[in-house]
Amino acid sequence: MTLDYLNGLNPVQYAAVTTIEGPVMVIAGPGSGKTRVLTFRIAYLIDSKIPPYKILALTFTNKAAKEMKERISSVVGEKGNQVWAGTFHSIFARILRIESEKIGFPSNFTIYDSDDTKNLINSLIKESGLDTNVYNANSVKNRISQAKSNLITPKAYADNPDIQAKDRMNAMPQTGMLYAKYVARCQRAGAMDFDDLLYQTFRLFHQNPDNVLEKYQQKFSHVLVDEFQDTNFLQYAIIKKLCMYEGSPRNICIVGDDAQSIYAFRGATIENILDFERDFNGLQTFKLEQNYRSTPHIVQAANDVITYNKRQIKKEIWTEKPKGEPIRLIKAITDSEEGKRIADSILELKHRYHLSNSEIAILYRTNAQSRIFEEFLRKYNLSYRVFGGLSFYQRKEVKDLLAYLRLTANKRDDEALRRIINYPRRGVGNTSLEKITTWANAYDISLWEATLVFAANSKGKGGLEAFVTMINSFSAKMQTLNVFDLAVYIANKTGIVQDLKGDNTQDGLNRLENIQALLDSIKEFSENDELIDEATMPDKSLQSYLQNIALISDMDQTDKNPDYITLMSVHAAKGLEFRAVFVVGLEENLFPSFQSSETIENIDEERRLFYVAITRAQEFLSLSFAKSRYRYGQIRYNEPSRFLQEIDAQRLDMPAVEAIPNFMGQQRSGVSGLLNKKPIIVAPSFKNTEILNFKASPSSQIMQGMNVLHLRFGKGTVVNIDGNNDSKVATIKFDATGDEEKRIMLKFAKLQILES
DNA sequence: GGGGGCTATGGGGGG
DNA sequence: CATAGCCCCC
């Protein structure tokens, strides 16, 4: 066989690719060709007659998975598609889709996203009569997530004195009870949250009904794990289930870099690497230290910085690249000036070195920092794209339409039902929903089943009945229509499109565009045959679509115009590289983040994050800081980041001692205290002497065509009156508001009838 | 039904 | 400061 692709590898890479039997650990420094090693290793496995469908490759991000798949296929062709390559979550979601009935979940289970989880926890807090000021949904959610990630069941949670003590200390002793309720409610809804995709997979393998574990142990003869330093206890536990058993070939290869571990805050643990050495004896380790990405200044700066971390696997990256430019230090007085100077530098780099926008990135510690850079890039007419922030799939209108699809696919999906039972409006108010919720809880049935009861007994109104009939008709259509046609049908039939068309504001137009964009992407899904992939997207069903959507993020969206400057957080930049990188906001309390300053472990994680940031640069690296910065509405003064001083001065274009002393000693970090809240000016919105004589007329006397006076809007004419009794609504055209008509509920409105 | 005002909150974030 | 969620009021 001709294995040309092996020729370009250095000796360590070659060994890491071709050592395909037994446990292997690859420690891969930044820019050391990690992805090449991973993909060539898989190609080499396939060339060594390992059936591609017996190879399991786990990554953290869709981006990494996608890149890996593409590169495997480019080396081995078609059969590369049969490799089970994907994120932990997507691979295990796929397995659960096949096996979930064995552990009490329907095969069409819903995946709850973070918002669903949070909403559900919030309802549970309220239902349980707990104080929402004390029980914060986010912290409860984090506790539950932590518990699942450490394989602690609700019962174990309740029985564990340490956990109980901690919850008591945080004044939230009922957290364990909420955890138990949450789990029960997810079960009732036939729903799994993101953690469940891993937790339930572990449960499945651990309980092992019908020897399902052996099935997958046999299925996957070779397992690869990317970014192993970011795995948590649960992920490693699943990996062990698959690879560590009597008679296992133990063909497992983990790739990672302890220096780039930046997710400890969410449970990733370096212990896993240490445990791995212990769990898999006979382990062969390869260290990739040659860097093919960056100039010596950049590589050395990275080495300088990381030596300040005590606990790490010994490793020094090096490069053969030519010297290149020193690292630029940019100091600014204000955050706004920082924005301007970065934009200036970008223009200069573009002119001097003919960089395209896509070769440039601005990396920051917090997403909130993006705004100022956007402002200046827009001013300079440079195209850019901000990653992170509110993703497309988190927008209200998108979630609304998706909720209809979700409920159609799984009627027990409580969170979807809650979202749309009265959108668009069909006269199902809070009172009805509360009745339904109480009923559902009393009989331990889903909201949908409870809704059926109320719809059948409802008198007159018919909103609920219409809702039930509509959803049922969607389910029927699901049998005959493809996903796209179904989605279009639903968007129209529910009145969502009509509702948005009625809103002529820019906001409304954007929303309508988003609905259109969602429909376009559904069309893409339903018509593009290349997307079929047994491991992650096995068919074109509604369920398959929803699963795919739930596990995708904003980061994965590709743009039609690829020539933009990239703005993203350092976390998001992991795995990427750019010719020019600006790492901004290098100030104490920002980078490193102020919440991390308490412990050495936290500062070390911030330092690894900085290490990740600077090693994204190929040729041009700029580091900037501002003396003062607006944060939470106040000007704050911070000293330059300690990390700047950890870089040997000879790598910098100006000595740090020259740049930094101006800012040392003089200013203390803290709040300026000068800025006070703006005075609140109350101005009358309507001036008219007639108001002095205002006297409201009884609402029953108000009729169509009358001239009326309103305290805020002034004079107007009643165009129309609809509804009856208490819910009469008047449509009134006021002189002051131009063409825009107001709809006012007569029950509340204070209107005076005027002589015409 | 819907707008306005008040209040709480604000770290990094994949799936 | 910016935003989201909530309550109140018309």
mmCIF file of N, CA and C in Angstrom, chain A residues 17 203 205 251 291 404 457 532:
data_model
loop_
_atom_site.group_PDB
_atom_site.id
_atom_site.type_symbol
_atom_site.label_atom_id
_atom_site.label_comp_id
_atom_site.label_asym_id
_atom_site.label_seq_id
_atom_site.Cartn_x
_atom_site.Cartn_y
_atom_site.Cartn_z
ATOM 1 N N VAL A 17 1.323 8.125 14.951
ATOM 2 C CA VAL A 17 0.344 7.691 13.956
ATOM 3 C C VAL A 17 0.344 6.172 13.793
ATOM 4 N N ARG A 203 -25.300 5.326 32.624
ATOM 5 C CA ARG A 203 -26.307 4.473 33.280
ATOM 6 C C ARG A 203 -26.619 3.252 32.424
ATOM 7 N N PHE A 205 -24.765 1.832 30.119
ATOM 8 C CA PHE A 205 -23.650 0.888 30.100
ATOM 9 C C PHE A 205 -23.492 0.203 31.451
ATOM 10 N N ASN A 251 -7.244 -0.636 22.780
ATOM 11 C CA ASN A 251 -6.765 0.222 21.703
ATOM 12 C C ASN A 251 -7.346 1.614 21.862
ATOM 13 N N ASN A 291 6.813 23.095 17.053
ATOM 14 C CA ASN A 291 5.694 23.963 16.678
ATOM 15 C C ASN A 291 5.857 24.400 15.230
ATOM 16 N N TYR A 404 -42.780 24.198 18.407
ATOM 17 C CA TYR A 404 -43.875 23.491 17.725
ATOM 18 C C TYR A 404 -43.378 22.180 17.125
ATOM 19 N N ASN A 457 -63.034 19.220 28.424
ATOM 20 C CA ASN A 457 -64.069 19.740 29.321
ATOM 21 C C ASN A 457 -64.295 21.242 29.204
ATOM 22 N N ILE A 532 -25.896 12.887 5.488
ATOM 23 C CA ILE A 532 -26.169 11.596 6.111
ATOM 24 C C ILE A 532 -24.894 10.996 6.690
#
